[in-house]
Coordinates of C-alpha atoms in Angstrom, one line a residue:
M19 CA 0.0 0.0 0.0
I20 CA 1.0 3.5 -0.6
Q21 CA -0.4 6.6 1.2
F22 CA -0.4 10.3 0.3
L23 CA -2.3 13.5 0.9
L24 CA -4.5 14.8 -2.0
N25 CA -4.4 18.4 -0.9
Q26 CA -5.8 17.5 2.7
E27 CA -7.5 14.2 1.9
L28 CA -5.6 11.1 3.0
R29 CA -5.4 8.6 0.0
S30 CA -4.5 4.9 0.5
E31 CA -3.9 3.0 -2.6
H32 CA -2.9 -0.6 -3.2
A33 CA -4.5 -2.2 -6.3
L34 CA -3.8 0.6 -8.8
D35 CA -2.1 -0.1 -12.0
P36 CA 1.6 1.0 -11.3
N37 CA 1.8 2.3 -14.8
L38 CA -0.8 4.8 -14.0
T39 CA 0.5 8.4 -14.2
V40 CA -0.7 11.2 -11.8
L41 CA -2.3 12.8 -14.8
N42 CA -4.5 10.0 -15.6
Y43 CA -5.2 9.3 -11.9
L44 CA -6.5 12.9 -11.4
R45 CA -8.6 12.9 -14.6
E46 CA -9.9 9.4 -14.9
H47 CA -10.0 8.1 -11.3
L48 CA -10.8 11.2 -9.4
G49 CA -12.7 13.3 -12.1
K50 CA -10.3 16.2 -11.7
S51 CA -10.1 17.5 -15.2
G52 CA -8.5 20.8 -14.5
T53 CA -5.0 19.2 -15.2
K54 CA -4.6 18.9 -19.0
E55 CA -2.8 16.6 -21.3
G56 CA -0.9 18.5 -24.0
C57 CA 2.0 16.3 -25.0
A58 CA 2.4 13.4 -22.5
S59 CA 6.1 13.9 -22.8
G60 CA 7.0 16.6 -20.4
D61 CA 7.4 19.4 -23.0
C62 CA 4.4 21.6 -22.8
G63 CA 3.6 21.9 -19.0
A64 CA -0.2 21.8 -19.4
C65 CA -0.2 18.8 -16.9
T66 CA 1.9 20.6 -14.2
V67 CA 0.9 19.8 -10.6
V68 CA 2.7 20.6 -7.3
V69 CA 4.0 18.1 -4.8
G70 CA 4.7 19.0 -1.2
E71 CA 7.4 17.1 0.8
L72 CA 8.8 17.4 4.3
H73 CA 12.0 19.2 4.3
T74 CA 14.4 20.3 7.0
D75 CA 16.0 23.7 6.3
D76 CA 19.5 24.8 7.3
Q77 CA 18.4 25.9 10.7
G78 CA 16.9 22.6 11.4
A79 CA 13.3 23.8 11.1
E80 CA 10.7 21.5 9.5
Q81 CA 8.8 22.9 6.6
I82 CA 7.1 21.8 3.3
R83 CA 9.0 22.1 0.1
Y84 CA 6.7 22.7 -2.8
R85 CA 7.9 21.6 -6.2
S86 CA 6.3 21.7 -9.7
L87 CA 6.2 18.5 -11.7
N88 CA 4.9 17.2 -15.0
S89 CA 2.1 14.8 -14.0
C90 CA 2.1 13.1 -17.3
L91 CA 5.6 11.7 -16.5
T92 CA 5.0 10.9 -12.7
F93 CA 3.8 7.5 -11.7
V94 CA 1.3 7.4 -8.8
S95 CA 3.8 5.3 -6.7
S96 CA 6.1 8.2 -6.5
L97 CA 3.6 10.1 -4.3
H98 CA 4.1 7.7 -1.5
G99 CA 4.4 9.9 1.7
K100 CA 3.8 13.3 -0.1
Q101 CA 1.2 15.9 -0.8
L102 CA -0.4 16.3 -4.2
I103 CA -1.9 19.7 -5.1
S104 CA -3.8 20.1 -8.3
V105 CA -5.3 23.3 -9.8
E106 CA -8.7 22.4 -8.2
D107 CA -7.1 22.9 -4.8
L108 CA -6.1 26.5 -5.1
K109 CA -9.6 28.1 -5.0
H110 CA -10.7 28.4 -1.2
Q111 CA -13.9 29.3 0.3
G112 CA -15.2 30.6 -3.1
Q113 CA -12.2 32.9 -3.6
L114 CA -9.6 32.5 -6.3
H115 CA -6.0 32.0 -5.1
S116 CA -3.7 35.0 -5.5
V117 CA -2.0 33.4 -8.5
Q118 CA -5.3 32.8 -10.2
Q119 CA -6.5 36.2 -9.4
A120 CA -3.3 37.7 -10.9
M121 CA -3.7 35.7 -14.1
V122 CA -7.3 37.2 -14.3
E123 CA -6.2 40.7 -13.7
C124 CA -3.3 40.7 -15.9
H125 CA -5.2 38.9 -18.8
G126 CA -2.9 36.0 -18.7
S127 CA -5.3 33.4 -20.1
Q128 CA -6.4 33.3 -23.7
C129 CA -7.7 30.0 -25.0
G130 CA -7.2 28.6 -21.5
F131 CA -5.9 25.2 -22.2
C132 CA -2.4 25.8 -20.9
T133 CA -3.6 28.0 -18.1
P134 CA -3.9 25.4 -15.3
G135 CA -0.3 24.5 -15.8
F136 CA 0.9 28.1 -15.8
V137 CA -1.1 28.6 -12.6
M138 CA 0.5 25.7 -10.9
S139 CA 4.0 26.8 -11.9
L140 CA 3.3 30.3 -10.6
F141 CA 1.9 28.7 -7.4
A142 CA 5.2 26.9 -6.9
L143 CA 7.1 30.1 -7.8
Q144 CA 5.2 32.1 -5.3
K145 CA 5.8 29.5 -2.5
N146 CA 9.5 29.5 -3.3
S147 CA 10.0 33.2 -3.8
D148 CA 10.2 36.1 -1.3
A149 CA 10.2 39.0 -4.0
P150 CA 9.6 39.4 -7.7
D151 CA 12.5 38.2 -9.7
S152 CA 12.2 38.1 -13.6
Q153 CA 15.0 35.6 -13.9
K154 CA 13.3 33.2 -11.5
A155 CA 9.9 33.8 -13.2
H156 CA 11.3 32.9 -16.6
E157 CA 13.0 29.8 -15.1
A158 CA 9.8 28.7 -13.4
L159 CA 7.7 29.1 -16.7
A160 CA 10.3 27.9 -19.2
G161 CA 8.6 24.5 -19.1
N162 CA 5.1 25.9 -19.9
L163 CA 4.2 26.6 -23.5
C164 CA 1.4 29.0 -24.5
R165 CA 0.2 28.5 -28.2
C166 CA -1.6 31.8 -28.0
T167 CA 1.8 33.7 -27.4
G168 CA 0.5 35.2 -24.1
Y169 CA 3.8 35.2 -22.2
R170 CA 4.0 38.9 -21.5
P171 CA 0.8 39.2 -19.4
I172 CA 1.6 35.8 -17.7
L173 CA 5.0 37.2 -16.6
A174 CA 3.2 40.3 -15.4
A175 CA 0.9 37.9 -13.4
A176 CA 4.1 36.2 -12.0
E177 CA 5.3 39.7 -10.8
Q178 CA 2.0 40.5 -9.2
A179 CA 1.6 37.1 -7.5
C180 CA 5.1 37.2 -5.9
C181 CA 4.9 40.8 -4.8
N182 CA 3.5 41.3 -1.3
K183 CA 2.0 37.8 -1.5
P184 CA -0.8 37.2 0.9
Q185 CA -1.1 34.3 3.2
D186 CA -3.2 31.5 1.8
Q187 CA -4.9 28.3 3.0
F188 CA -1.6 26.4 2.6
D189 CA 0.3 28.8 4.9
S190 CA -2.4 28.6 7.6
R191 CA -2.5 24.8 7.5
E192 CA 1.3 24.2 7.3
A193 CA 1.6 22.9 10.8
Q194 CA -1.3 20.6 10.3
T195 CA -0.1 19.4 7.0
I196 CA 3.5 18.8 8.4
A197 CA 1.9 16.7 11.2
R198 CA -0.1 14.7 8.7
L199 CA 2.9 14.1 6.4
K200 CA 4.9 13.0 9.4
A201 CA 2.1 10.7 10.4
I202 CA 2.1 8.9 7.0
A203 CA 5.9 8.9 6.6
P204 CA 6.8 5.5 5.1
T205 CA 8.2 3.1 7.6
Q206 CA 8.4 0.0 5.4
T207 CA 8.5 -1.0 1.8
G208 CA 5.4 0.2 0.0
E209 CA 3.7 -1.4 -3.0
L210 CA 1.2 -0.9 -5.7
N211 CA 0.0 -4.2 -7.1
S212 CA -2.7 -4.6 -9.8
G213 CA -2.3 -8.3 -10.1
D214 CA -0.2 -8.4 -13.3
K215 CA 1.9 -5.4 -12.5
R216 CA 3.6 -4.1 -9.4
C217 CA 5.7 -1.3 -8.1
L218 CA 7.9 -1.7 -5.0
V219 CA 9.0 1.4 -2.9
P220 CA 11.9 0.5 -0.7
L221 CA 13.4 2.9 2.0
T222 CA 17.0 1.8 2.2
V223 CA 19.8 0.9 -0.2
A224 CA 19.9 -2.6 1.5
D225 CA 16.2 -3.2 0.7
L226 CA 16.7 -2.0 -2.9
A227 CA 19.6 -4.4 -3.3
D228 CA 17.5 -7.3 -2.0
L229 CA 14.5 -6.4 -4.1
Y230 CA 16.6 -5.9 -7.3
D231 CA 18.3 -9.3 -6.6
A232 CA 14.8 -10.9 -6.3
Y233 CA 13.5 -9.1 -9.4
P234 CA 16.4 -8.6 -11.8
Q235 CA 14.0 -7.9 -14.6
A236 CA 12.5 -4.9 -12.8
R237 CA 12.9 -1.4 -14.1
L238 CA 14.3 1.1 -11.7
L239 CA 12.3 4.3 -11.3
A240 CA 13.7 7.5 -10.1
G241 CA 12.5 10.6 -11.6
G242 CA 10.8 8.7 -14.4
T243 CA 11.2 11.5 -16.9
D244 CA 12.6 9.1 -19.4
L245 CA 11.1 5.8 -18.3
A246 CA 7.5 7.1 -18.2
L247 CA 7.8 7.8 -21.9
E248 CA 7.8 4.0 -22.6
V249 CA 4.2 4.1 -21.3
T250 CA 2.9 7.4 -22.4
Q251 CA 4.6 7.5 -25.9
F252 CA 5.3 3.9 -26.9
H253 CA 2.3 2.4 -25.0
R254 CA 4.4 -0.4 -23.4
T255 CA 3.7 -2.1 -20.2
L256 CA 6.2 -2.1 -17.3
P257 CA 5.4 -5.3 -15.3
V258 CA 7.7 -4.6 -12.4
M259 CA 9.2 -1.4 -11.2
I260 CA 11.2 -0.4 -8.1
Y261 CA 10.9 3.2 -7.1
V262 CA 14.0 4.6 -5.5
G263 CA 12.9 8.1 -4.8
N264 CA 12.2 7.4 -1.1
I265 CA 15.7 6.1 -0.3
E266 CA 17.2 9.0 1.7
E267 CA 20.8 7.5 1.4
M268 CA 20.5 7.9 -2.4
K269 CA 19.4 11.5 -2.2
R270 CA 22.3 12.8 -0.2
I271 CA 24.8 15.3 -1.6
D272 CA 28.1 15.3 0.4
D273 CA 30.6 18.1 -0.2
F274 CA 34.2 17.2 0.7
D275 CA 37.3 19.2 0.2
D276 CA 38.4 17.2 -2.9
R277 CA 35.2 15.8 -4.2
L278 CA 31.4 15.8 -4.3
E279 CA 29.5 12.5 -3.6
I280 CA 26.0 12.8 -5.1
G281 CA 23.4 10.1 -4.5
A282 CA 22.0 8.6 -7.7
A283 CA 18.4 9.6 -6.7
A284 CA 19.2 13.2 -6.0
A285 CA 17.0 15.5 -8.1
L286 CA 18.8 17.7 -10.6
S287 CA 17.4 20.8 -8.9
D288 CA 18.9 19.6 -5.6
C289 CA 22.4 19.0 -7.3
Y290 CA 22.5 22.5 -8.7
T291 CA 23.9 24.4 -5.7
A292 CA 26.9 22.1 -5.1
L293 CA 27.7 21.6 -8.8
H294 CA 27.4 25.3 -9.5
H295 CA 29.6 26.2 -6.6
A296 CA 32.3 23.7 -7.7
Y297 CA 31.9 24.3 -11.5
P298 CA 29.9 27.4 -12.5
D299 CA 29.6 26.0 -16.0
F300 CA 28.0 22.9 -14.7
G301 CA 25.5 25.0 -13.0
E302 CA 24.8 27.1 -16.0
L303 CA 24.1 24.0 -18.0
L304 CA 21.7 22.7 -15.4
H305 CA 19.7 25.8 -15.9
R306 CA 19.2 24.7 -19.6
F307 CA 18.7 21.1 -18.6
A308 CA 15.0 20.7 -19.9
S309 CA 12.6 22.6 -17.7
L310 CA 12.3 23.2 -14.0
Q311 CA 9.5 20.6 -13.7
I312 CA 11.9 18.0 -15.2
R313 CA 14.8 19.2 -13.0
N314 CA 12.6 18.8 -9.9
Q315 CA 11.9 15.1 -10.9
G316 CA 14.9 13.9 -13.0
T317 CA 17.9 12.6 -11.2
L318 CA 21.7 12.7 -12.0
G319 CA 21.8 8.9 -11.7
G320 CA 18.9 8.5 -14.2
N321 CA 20.6 10.8 -16.7
I322 CA 23.7 8.5 -16.5
G323 CA 21.8 5.2 -16.3
N324 CA 19.6 5.6 -19.3
A325 CA 22.9 5.8 -21.4
S326 CA 21.5 8.3 -23.8
P327 CA 24.2 9.6 -26.3
I328 CA 22.6 13.1 -25.9
G329 CA 22.4 13.2 -22.2
D330 CA 23.7 16.6 -21.0
S331 CA 25.5 15.6 -17.8
P332 CA 27.7 12.6 -18.9
P333 CA 30.1 14.6 -21.1
L334 CA 30.7 17.1 -18.3
L335 CA 31.1 14.3 -15.7
I336 CA 33.6 12.4 -18.0
A337 CA 35.6 15.5 -18.6
L338 CA 35.9 15.9 -14.8
G339 CA 37.0 12.3 -14.4
A340 CA 33.9 11.4 -12.4
Q341 CA 33.3 7.9 -11.0
I342 CA 30.2 6.0 -10.2
V343 CA 29.6 3.5 -7.3
L344 CA 27.7 0.5 -8.4
C345 CA 26.0 -1.8 -5.9
K346 CA 24.8 -5.3 -6.2
G347 CA 23.7 -7.1 -3.1
N348 CA 26.4 -6.5 -0.4
T349 CA 29.2 -5.6 -2.9
R350 CA 30.2 -2.4 -4.4
R351 CA 32.6 -1.4 -7.1
T352 CA 33.8 2.0 -8.2
L353 CA 34.0 2.6 -12.0
A354 CA 35.2 5.5 -14.1
L355 CA 32.2 7.0 -15.7
E356 CA 33.8 6.8 -19.2
D357 CA 34.1 3.0 -18.8
Y358 CA 30.3 2.7 -17.9
F359 CA 29.3 3.4 -21.6
I360 CA 29.9 0.5 -23.9
D361 CA 27.6 1.1 -26.9
Y362 CA 24.3 2.7 -27.8
R363 CA 22.2 2.2 -24.7
V364 CA 24.6 -0.6 -23.6
T365 CA 26.5 -0.2 -20.3
A366 CA 28.8 -2.1 -18.0
R367 CA 26.1 -2.6 -15.4
Q368 CA 25.6 -6.2 -14.5
D369 CA 22.2 -7.8 -13.7
S370 CA 20.7 -6.4 -10.4
E371 CA 23.4 -3.9 -10.1
F372 CA 22.5 -0.2 -9.8
I373 CA 24.2 3.2 -9.5
E374 CA 24.3 4.2 -5.9
K375 CA 26.2 7.5 -6.1
I376 CA 28.4 9.7 -8.4
I377 CA 31.8 10.9 -7.3
V378 CA 32.9 14.2 -8.9
P379 CA 36.4 15.4 -8.3
K380 CA 36.9 19.1 -7.4
G381 CA 39.5 21.7 -8.3
H382 CA 39.6 21.8 -12.1
T383 CA 39.9 25.5 -12.7
L384 CA 40.1 25.3 -16.5
F385 CA 36.8 23.3 -16.9
R386 CA 34.3 24.7 -19.4
A387 CA 31.2 23.3 -20.9
Y388 CA 29.0 24.3 -23.8
K389 CA 25.6 23.2 -25.1
V390 CA 24.4 23.7 -28.7
S391 CA 20.6 23.4 -29.1
K392 CA 17.9 24.9 -31.4
R393 CA 16.2 26.5 -28.4
L394 CA 17.6 28.1 -25.3
D395 CA 15.2 26.5 -22.8
D396 CA 13.8 23.2 -22.5
D397 CA 15.6 21.6 -25.4
I398 CA 18.0 18.6 -26.1
S399 CA 21.5 19.1 -27.2
A400 CA 22.6 18.7 -30.8
V401 CA 26.2 18.8 -29.4
C402 CA 27.3 19.0 -25.8
A403 CA 31.1 19.6 -25.2
A404 CA 33.2 19.7 -22.0
F405 CA 36.9 20.7 -21.9
N406 CA 39.2 20.3 -19.0
L407 CA 42.9 21.1 -19.4
K408 CA 45.8 21.4 -17.1
L409 CA 48.6 24.0 -18.1
D410 CA 52.1 24.2 -16.7
N411 CA 53.8 27.3 -18.0
G412 CA 51.7 27.4 -21.1
V413 CA 52.2 23.7 -21.9
I414 CA 49.3 21.3 -21.6
S415 CA 50.2 18.5 -19.1
D416 CA 46.7 16.9 -19.2
A417 CA 43.6 17.1 -21.3
R418 CA 40.1 15.5 -20.9
V419 CA 37.8 16.4 -23.8
A420 CA 34.4 14.9 -24.0
F421 CA 31.3 15.2 -26.1
G422 CA 27.6 14.2 -26.2
G423 CA 25.7 13.9 -29.5
M424 CA 28.8 13.0 -31.5
A425 CA 28.7 9.2 -31.2
A426 CA 26.6 6.3 -30.0
T427 CA 27.8 7.1 -26.4
P428 CA 29.0 10.1 -24.5
K429 CA 32.7 9.8 -25.4
R430 CA 36.2 11.3 -24.9
A431 CA 38.0 12.6 -27.9
K432 CA 41.2 10.6 -27.6
N433 CA 42.9 11.7 -30.7
C434 CA 42.2 15.3 -30.0
E435 CA 43.6 14.8 -26.4
A436 CA 46.8 13.3 -27.8
V437 CA 47.4 16.3 -29.9
L438 CA 46.9 18.5 -27.0
V439 CA 49.0 16.8 -24.3
G440 CA 52.6 18.0 -24.4
A441 CA 51.9 20.8 -26.8
T442 CA 52.0 24.5 -26.3
W443 CA 48.6 26.0 -25.7
N444 CA 48.3 28.3 -28.8
S445 CA 46.1 28.7 -31.8
A446 CA 48.3 26.4 -33.9
T447 CA 47.8 23.5 -31.4
V448 CA 44.1 24.2 -31.3
E449 CA 43.8 23.9 -35.1
K450 CA 45.6 20.5 -35.0
A451 CA 43.3 19.3 -32.2
C452 CA 40.3 20.5 -34.3
A453 CA 41.4 18.4 -37.2
A454 CA 41.9 15.4 -34.9
L455 CA 38.2 15.5 -33.8
A456 CA 37.4 14.3 -37.4
Q457 CA 39.3 11.1 -36.5
D458 CA 37.6 10.8 -33.1
F459 CA 34.0 11.2 -34.4
T460 CA 31.8 10.4 -37.3
P461 CA 28.5 11.8 -36.1
L462 CA 25.1 11.0 -37.5
S463 CA 22.6 13.4 -39.2
D464 CA 19.1 13.6 -37.6
F465 CA 16.4 16.2 -37.3
R466 CA 18.4 18.1 -34.6
A467 CA 21.6 18.6 -36.8
S468 CA 23.5 17.2 -39.8
K469 CA 26.7 15.3 -39.3
E470 CA 28.6 18.3 -41.0
Y471 CA 27.0 20.8 -38.5
R472 CA 27.8 18.6 -35.5
L473 CA 31.5 18.2 -36.5
L474 CA 32.1 21.8 -37.3
S475 CA 30.3 22.8 -34.1
A476 CA 32.5 20.5 -32.0
Q477 CA 35.6 22.1 -33.7
N478 CA 34.3 25.6 -33.1
L479 CA 33.5 24.9 -29.5
L480 CA 37.2 23.9 -29.0
R481 CA 38.2 27.2 -30.6
K482 CA 35.7 29.1 -28.4
Y483 CA 37.2 27.5 -25.4
F484 CA 40.7 28.6 -26.4
I485 CA 39.6 32.2 -27.0
E486 CA 37.7 32.3 -23.7
L487 CA 40.7 31.1 -21.7
Q488 CA 42.8 33.7 -23.4
T489 CA 40.3 36.5 -22.8
P490 CA 38.0 35.5 -20.0
H491 CA 36.2 38.8 -19.9
I492 CA 34.4 37.8 -23.1
E493 CA 33.1 34.5 -21.8
T494 CA 29.6 33.5 -23.0
R495 CA 29.5 29.9 -21.9
V496 CA 26.9 27.4 -22.3
T497 CA 25.4 29.3 -25.2
A498 CA 22.7 28.2 -27.5
Y499 CA 23.4 28.2 -31.3
V500 CA 20.2 28.7 -33.2

């Protein structure tokens, strides 16, 4: 059984289909049709809901952390121990919520189909903001599309809603909600079981290892932003899933003097502060990693584990020399991330083995990263590049150059690196290294970019890296190329 709060209503579910998304649960099981399906792939934001979780702040105070999510990519099992808020829950005692009122007064709704999703993103923004901030508003709304081109009034509504925000029913009931969430906090493995399909929700790494050993055919579910597409887009059935999002050990982020250790189930939005502090370019790239709804849900471990050749984080982690800790039963092994990827969607992971955490070395001051995509926000890379050099008196003593979108896996450019190591860091060396990239990669053409465009972009990004290191005041890193 799993338990969660539907606003303030306690829901206990056991026999639901584990493949059921929160979107379809709301619409088809509860008759709450305010949440809309636009794309069923996490691109449009029409299905946005907000999930509240217990959180302890830096001062040790308990509070509720509200996060916007794409309900079309969220399986119901991931709600275990949390609070689900949909657009129907905002109106209170016959009065519109302040974010809804702002949308009305600023004329932020046109056809209205996207409006519930915008309202929920604005609600989460209001809960997480103390003052109007246009940058935060743009980030909060980047995952919501308006086909009527109504963004200006919606941004005006964001400013109004976050300026002198009034107390609402969620604020007045916060202590009560915290108590109710603590009362339903999971204490043992939860389960959804519809007879032919099941999803298990362990609470510890040891329990996960035991379950995965017992069900080696199970699919591991973390954020689900990739896995859920198999259900929503390809109409496949996932007979057995194991949800890892309630394992606190795998959501920890530990910052040591020489490294970061990031749990594989840590949400990308949680990883931001530590990665940005260590490597500003990594933080900038995370701002362009899909939408805030996806980053609130997707995990660093999942972005590695799905072995996509166009995942944004692997090239950066490979260039930094990151390692992963793989767990199977009671045994663990540490593997260089670059050795994890074998071929297209093929990895070195053994049966019943899972990524427990990622180890990211610190201290690489010449690390830079770049993402080329057709759109600045909420888009997949055509090419993602990461460069990490060590210079001794103008001579390159070590080089790690990695790319995504250039091969069947995220991959180091070994021929390029061989040209760089031992050479003087100058434009002539860079041109030789650019030529070597043609030996490292034979990229494919697809709807994102042609093979010629990809290779030329990769070469130009190396040139860009050289220019920016020579003249750091002109840096424009992690830039989109349209």
